[in-house]
JSON list of C-alpha atoms and ligand atoms in Angstrom, two decimals:
[
{"chain": "A", "resi": 1, "resn": "MET", "atom": "CA", "xyz": [0.00, 0.00, 0.00]},
{"chain": "A", "resi": 2, "resn": "SER", "atom": "CA", "xyz": [2.74, 2.48, 0.96]},
{"chain": "A", "resi": 3, "resn": "ARG", "atom": "CA", "xyz": [4.35, 1.76, -2.40]},
{"chain": "A", "resi": 4, "resn": "TYR", "atom": "CA", "xyz": [1.24, 3.21, -4.16]},
{"chain": "A", "resi": 5, "resn": "ILE", "atom": "CA", "xyz": [1.36, 6.30, -1.95]},
{"chain": "A", "resi": 6, "resn": "LEU", "atom": "CA", "xyz": [5.00, 6.79, -2.89]},
{"chain": "A", "resi": 7, "resn": "ILE", "atom": "CA", "xyz": [4.16, 6.48, -6.58]},
{"chain": "A", "resi": 8, "resn": "ILE", "atom": "CA", "xyz": [1.27, 8.97, -6.23]},
{"chain": "A", "resi": 9, "resn": "VAL", "atom": "CA", "xyz": [3.53, 11.42, -4.39]},
{"chain": "A", "resi": 10, "resn": "ALA", "atom": "CA", "xyz": [6.21, 11.00, -7.03]},
{"chain": "A", "resi": 11, "resn": "LEU", "atom": "CA", "xyz": [3.71, 11.57, -9.85]},
{"chain": "A", "resi": 12, "resn": "THR", "atom": "CA", "xyz": [2.31, 14.65, -8.06]},
{"chain": "A", "resi": 13, "resn": "VAL", "atom": "CA", "xyz": [5.80, 16.11, -7.67]},
{"chain": "A", "resi": 14, "resn": "LEU", "atom": "CA", "xyz": [6.47, 15.40, -11.34]},
{"chain": "A", "resi": 15, "resn": "ALA", "atom": "CA", "xyz": [3.18, 17.02, -12.35]},
{"chain": "A", "resi": 16, "resn": "ILE", "atom": "CA", "xyz": [3.84, 20.14, -10.27]},
{"chain": "A", "resi": 17, "resn": "GLY", "atom": "CA", "xyz": [7.35, 20.37, -11.65]},
{"chain": "A", "resi": 18, "resn": "TRP", "atom": "CA", "xyz": [6.05, 19.92, -15.17]},
{"chain": "A", "resi": 19, "resn": "TYR", "atom": "CA", "xyz": [3.46, 22.66, -14.57]},
{"chain": "A", "resi": 20, "resn": "PHE", "atom": "CA", "xyz": [6.02, 25.19, -13.36]},
{"chain": "A", "resi": 21, "resn": "LEU", "atom": "CA", "xyz": [8.51, 24.28, -16.08]},
{"chain": "A", "resi": 22, "resn": "GLY", "atom": "CA", "xyz": [5.77, 24.57, -18.69]},
{"chain": "A", "resi": 23, "resn": "SER", "atom": "CA", "xyz": [4.56, 27.93, -17.40]},
{"chain": "A", "resi": 24, "resn": "ARG", "atom": "CA", "xyz": [7.98, 29.49, -17.68]},
{"chain": "A", "resi": 25, "resn": "PRO", "atom": "CA", "xyz": [8.74, 31.29, -20.86]},
{"chain": "A", "resi": 26, "resn": "SER", "atom": "CA", "xyz": [10.59, 28.80, -22.99]},
{"chain": "A", "resi": 27, "resn": "GLN", "atom": "CA", "xyz": [13.29, 31.31, -23.87]},
{"chain": "A", "resi": 28, "resn": "PRO", "atom": "CA", "xyz": [14.47, 34.43, -22.09]},
{"chain": "A", "resi": 29, "resn": "ASN", "atom": "CA", "xyz": [13.78, 37.60, -23.99]},
{"chain": "A", "resi": 30, "resn": "PRO", "atom": "CA", "xyz": [16.20, 37.80, -26.86]},
{"chain": "A", "resi": 31, "resn": "ALA", "atom": "CA", "xyz": [19.02, 40.24, -26.38]},
{"chain": "A", "resi": 32, "resn": "PRO", "atom": "CA", "xyz": [18.37, 43.50, -28.17]},
{"chain": "A", "resi": 33, "resn": "THR", "atom": "CA", "xyz": [19.96, 43.48, -31.57]},
{"chain": "A", "resi": 34, "resn": "PRO", "atom": "CA", "xyz": [22.71, 46.08, -31.76]},
{"chain": "A", "resi": 35, "resn": "THR", "atom": "CA", "xyz": [21.80, 49.19, -33.64]},
{"chain": "A", "resi": 36, "resn": "GLN", "atom": "CA", "xyz": [24.05, 50.38, -36.39]},
{"chain": "A", "resi": 37, "resn": "SER", "atom": "CA", "xyz": [27.48, 50.79, -34.87]},
{"chain": "A", "resi": 38, "resn": "THR", "atom": "CA", "xyz": [28.65, 54.33, -34.32]},
{"chain": "A", "resi": 39, "resn": "GLU", "atom": "CA", "xyz": [31.83, 53.24, -32.59]},
{"chain": "A", "resi": 40, "resn": "VAL", "atom": "CA", "xyz": [35.07, 54.76, -33.75]},
{"chain": "A", "resi": 41, "resn": "TRP", "atom": "CA", "xyz": [38.30, 52.97, -33.04]},
{"chain": "A", "resi": 42, "resn": "GLU", "atom": "CA", "xyz": [40.72, 55.03, -31.01]},
{"chain": "A", "resi": 43, "resn": "ILE", "atom": "CA", "xyz": [44.35, 54.04, -31.31]},
{"chain": "A", "resi": 44, "resn": "LEU", "atom": "CA", "xyz": [46.58, 55.05, -28.42]},
{"chain": "A", "resi": 45, "resn": "VAL", "atom": "CA", "xyz": [50.15, 56.20, -28.90]},
{"chain": "A", "resi": 46, "resn": "ALA", "atom": "CA", "xyz": [52.12, 56.72, -25.71]},
{"chain": "A", "resi": 47, "resn": "ILE", "atom": "CA", "xyz": [54.84, 59.36, -25.52]},
{"chain": "A", "resi": 48, "resn": "THR", "atom": "CA", "xyz": [57.61, 58.35, -23.16]},
{"chain": "A", "resi": 49, "resn": "ASN", "atom": "CA", "xyz": [61.21, 59.43, -22.67]},
{"chain": "A", "resi": 50, "resn": "LYS", "atom": "CA", "xyz": [62.08, 56.83, -25.33]},
{"chain": "A", "resi": 51, "resn": "GLY", "atom": "CA", "xyz": [59.77, 58.38, -27.92]},
{"chain": "A", "resi": 52, "resn": "PHE", "atom": "CA", "xyz": [56.45, 57.45, -29.48]},
{"chain": "A", "resi": 53, "resn": "ASN", "atom": "CA", "xyz": [55.12, 53.99, -28.72]},
{"chain": "A", "resi": 54, "resn": "PRO", "atom": "CA", "xyz": [54.21, 52.44, -31.05]},
{"chain": "A", "resi": 55, "resn": "LYS", "atom": "CA", "xyz": [56.35, 54.43, -33.40]},
{"chain": "A", "resi": 56, "resn": "GLU", "atom": "CA", "xyz": [54.58, 53.29, -36.55]},
{"chain": "A", "resi": 57, "resn": "ILE", "atom": "CA", "xyz": [50.93, 52.40, -36.76]},
{"chain": "A", "resi": 58, "resn": "THR", "atom": "CA", "xyz": [48.52, 51.40, -39.51]},
{"chain": "A", "resi": 59, "resn": "ILE", "atom": "CA", "xyz": [44.89, 52.38, -39.16]},
{"chain": "A", "resi": 60, "resn": "LYS", "atom": "CA", "xyz": [41.79, 52.59, -41.32]},
{"chain": "A", "resi": 61, "resn": "SER", "atom": "CA", "xyz": [40.46, 55.86, -42.64]},
{"chain": "A", "resi": 62, "resn": "GLY", "atom": "CA", "xyz": [38.11, 57.51, -40.18]},
{"chain": "A", "resi": 63, "resn": "GLU", "atom": "CA", "xyz": [39.89, 56.14, -37.14]},
{"chain": "A", "resi": 64, "resn": "VAL", "atom": "CA", "xyz": [41.18, 58.31, -34.33]},
{"chain": "A", "resi": 65, "resn": "VAL", "atom": "CA", "xyz": [44.70, 58.42, -32.95]},
{"chain": "A", "resi": 66, "resn": "THR", "atom": "CA", "xyz": [45.15, 59.61, -29.39]},
{"chain": "A", "resi": 67, "resn": "TRP", "atom": "CA", "xyz": [48.58, 60.59, -28.09]},
{"chain": "A", "resi": 68, "resn": "VAL", "atom": "CA", "xyz": [49.13, 60.37, -24.37]},
{"chain": "A", "resi": 69, "resn": "ASN", "atom": "CA", "xyz": [52.11, 62.09, -22.78]},
{"chain": "A", "resi": 70, "resn": "GLU", "atom": "CA", "xyz": [53.32, 59.57, -20.22]},
{"chain": "A", "resi": 71, "resn": "ASP", "atom": "CA", "xyz": [56.59, 61.42, -19.70]},
{"chain": "A", "resi": 72, "resn": "ASN", "atom": "CA", "xyz": [57.25, 64.11, -17.12]},
{"chain": "A", "resi": 73, "resn": "ILE", "atom": "CA", "xyz": [58.30, 66.76, -19.65]},
{"chain": "A", "resi": 74, "resn": "ASN", "atom": "CA", "xyz": [56.45, 68.51, -22.45]},
{"chain": "A", "resi": 75, "resn": "HIS", "atom": "CA", "xyz": [56.25, 66.90, -25.87]},
{"chain": "A", "resi": 76, "resn": "THR", "atom": "CA", "xyz": [54.58, 67.87, -29.13]},
{"chain": "A", "resi": 77, "resn": "VAL", "atom": "CA", "xyz": [53.08, 66.16, -32.14]},
{"chain": "A", "resi": 78, "resn": "ASN", "atom": "CA", "xyz": [53.83, 68.07, -35.32]},
{"chain": "A", "resi": 79, "resn": "SER", "atom": "CA", "xyz": [53.77, 67.22, -38.97]},
{"chain": "A", "resi": 80, "resn": "SER", "atom": "CA", "xyz": [57.00, 66.47, -40.79]},
{"chain": "A", "resi": 81, "resn": "GLY", "atom": "CA", "xyz": [59.23, 68.23, -41.86]},
{"chain": "A", "resi": 82, "resn": "HIS", "atom": "CA", "xyz": [60.97, 69.98, -39.14]},
{"chain": "A", "resi": 83, "resn": "PRO", "atom": "CA", "xyz": [60.84, 72.91, -38.56]},
{"chain": "A", "resi": 84, "resn": "THR", "atom": "CA", "xyz": [58.17, 74.00, -41.04]},
{"chain": "A", "resi": 85, "resn": "HIS", "atom": "CA", "xyz": [55.63, 71.22, -40.35]},
{"chain": "A", "resi": 86, "resn": "LEU", "atom": "CA", "xyz": [53.95, 71.60, -43.72]},
{"chain": "A", "resi": 87, "resn": "ALA", "atom": "CA", "xyz": [53.51, 67.97, -44.87]},
{"chain": "A", "resi": 88, "resn": "TYR", "atom": "CA", "xyz": [50.17, 67.42, -43.12]},
{"chain": "A", "resi": 89, "resn": "PRO", "atom": "CA", "xyz": [49.04, 70.57, -41.25]},
{"chain": "A", "resi": 90, "resn": "PRO", "atom": "CA", "xyz": [46.16, 68.87, -39.33]},
{"chain": "A", "resi": 91, "resn": "LEU", "atom": "CA", "xyz": [48.84, 67.09, -37.24]},
{"chain": "A", "resi": 92, "resn": "ASN", "atom": "CA", "xyz": [49.88, 70.52, -35.95]},
{"chain": "A", "resi": 93, "resn": "THR", "atom": "CA", "xyz": [46.52, 70.87, -34.19]},
{"chain": "A", "resi": 94, "resn": "VAL", "atom": "CA", "xyz": [47.74, 68.24, -31.73]},
{"chain": "A", "resi": 95, "resn": "ASP", "atom": "CA", "xyz": [50.90, 70.23, -30.95]},
{"chain": "A", "resi": 96, "resn": "LEU", "atom": "CA", "xyz": [51.81, 70.61, -27.26]},
{"chain": "A", "resi": 97, "resn": "LEU", "atom": "CA", "xyz": [51.09, 67.83, -24.77]},
{"chain": "A", "resi": 98, "resn": "LYS", "atom": "CA", "xyz": [51.99, 68.54, -21.18]},
{"chain": "A", "resi": 99, "resn": "PRO", "atom": "CA", "xyz": [52.78, 65.61, -18.86]},
{"chain": "A", "resi": 100, "resn": "GLY", "atom": "CA", "xyz": [49.67, 63.49, -18.44]},
{"chain": "A", "resi": 101, "resn": "GLU", "atom": "CA", "xyz": [47.81, 65.26, -21.22]},
{"chain": "A", "resi": 102, "resn": "LYS", "atom": "CA", "xyz": [46.24, 63.52, -24.21]},
{"chain": "A", "resi": 103, "resn": "LYS", "atom": "CA", "xyz": [44.97, 64.78, -27.56]},
{"chain": "A", "resi": 104, "resn": "SER", "atom": "CA", "xyz": [43.32, 63.11, -30.51]},
{"chain": "A", "resi": 105, "resn": "LEU", "atom": "CA", "xyz": [43.14, 63.52, -34.25]},
{"chain": "A", "resi": 106, "resn": "ILE", "atom": "CA", "xyz": [40.90, 61.77, -36.76]},
{"chain": "A", "resi": 107, "resn": "PHE", "atom": "CA", "xyz": [42.44, 60.61, -40.02]},
{"chain": "A", "resi": 108, "resn": "PRO", "atom": "CA", "xyz": [39.80, 60.71, -42.73]},
{"chain": "A", "resi": 109, "resn": "ASP", "atom": "CA", "xyz": [41.99, 60.10, -45.77]},
{"chain": "A", "resi": 110, "resn": "PRO", "atom": "CA", "xyz": [44.32, 57.26, -46.76]},
{"chain": "A", "resi": 111, "resn": "GLY", "atom": "CA", "xyz": [47.99, 58.11, -46.84]},
{"chain": "A", "resi": 112, "resn": "THR", "atom": "CA", "xyz": [51.17, 58.07, -44.82]},
{"chain": "A", "resi": 113, "resn": "TYR", "atom": "CA", "xyz": [51.60, 60.83, -42.28]},
{"chain": "A", "resi": 114, "resn": "ASP", "atom": "CA", "xyz": [54.96, 61.36, -40.62]},
{"chain": "A", "resi": 115, "resn": "TYR", "atom": "CA", "xyz": [55.25, 63.41, -37.46]},
{"chain": "A", "resi": 116, "resn": "HIS", "atom": "CA", "xyz": [57.77, 64.28, -34.81]},
{"chain": "A", "resi": 117, "resn": "ASP", "atom": "CA", "xyz": [58.16, 65.92, -31.43]},
{"chain": "A", "resi": 118, "resn": "HIS", "atom": "CA", "xyz": [59.22, 69.46, -32.23]},
{"chain": "A", "resi": 119, "resn": "LEU", "atom": "CA", "xyz": [60.77, 69.87, -28.78]},
{"chain": "A", "resi": 120, "resn": "ASN", "atom": "CA", "xyz": [62.71, 66.61, -29.17]},
{"chain": "A", "resi": 121, "resn": "PRO", "atom": "CA", "xyz": [63.11, 66.29, -32.96]},
{"chain": "A", "resi": 122, "resn": "THR", "atom": "CA", "xyz": [64.85, 62.92, -32.76]},
{"chain": "A", "resi": 123, "resn": "MET", "atom": "CA", "xyz": [61.50, 61.48, -31.68]},
{"chain": "A", "resi": 124, "resn": "PHE", "atom": "CA", "xyz": [59.34, 60.71, -34.68]},
{"chain": "A", "resi": 125, "resn": "GLY", "atom": "CA", "xyz": [56.46, 58.51, -35.67]},
{"chain": "A", "resi": 126, "resn": "SER", "atom": "CA", "xyz": [54.40, 57.56, -38.65]},
{"chain": "A", "resi": 127, "resn": "ILE", "atom": "CA", "xyz": [50.76, 56.81, -39.30]},
{"chain": "A", "resi": 128, "resn": "THR", "atom": "CA", "xyz": [49.67, 54.85, -42.34]},
{"chain": "A", "resi": 129, "resn": "VAL", "atom": "CA", "xyz": [45.98, 55.26, -43.08]},
{"chain": "A", "resi": 130, "resn": "GLN", "atom": "CA", "xyz": [44.50, 52.58, -45.31]},
{"chain": "B", "resi": 1, "resn": "CU", "atom": "CU1", "xyz": [59.51, 70.44, -35.78]}
]
């Protein structure tokens, strides 16, 4: 007799479990689909007492380069050539970076853009925009 009670209890537990499982939504709400991406890649170039790091980078057009002065003296980012800085004038808008400061520039057009630190003209770098 007790065996039948056990079976009934077991079936009841199964039925209740089935009910709660069945009443749950079968799938969680789907994650929202990402909207059209407006992200812009920002490439970091550190300025240390050893120069620009990385010294040469390759990016895609429309990407942003951010220089961060990690040294404890002033540095600049200026277009080649020294001292006229005429090769790519937009680079001269970056110009002076005090210790800890960072500045960015977007590169909309493919090409190779050489720059240097006007205060330390042995420090130079290059950006290739594809
Ligand atoms: Cu210069």
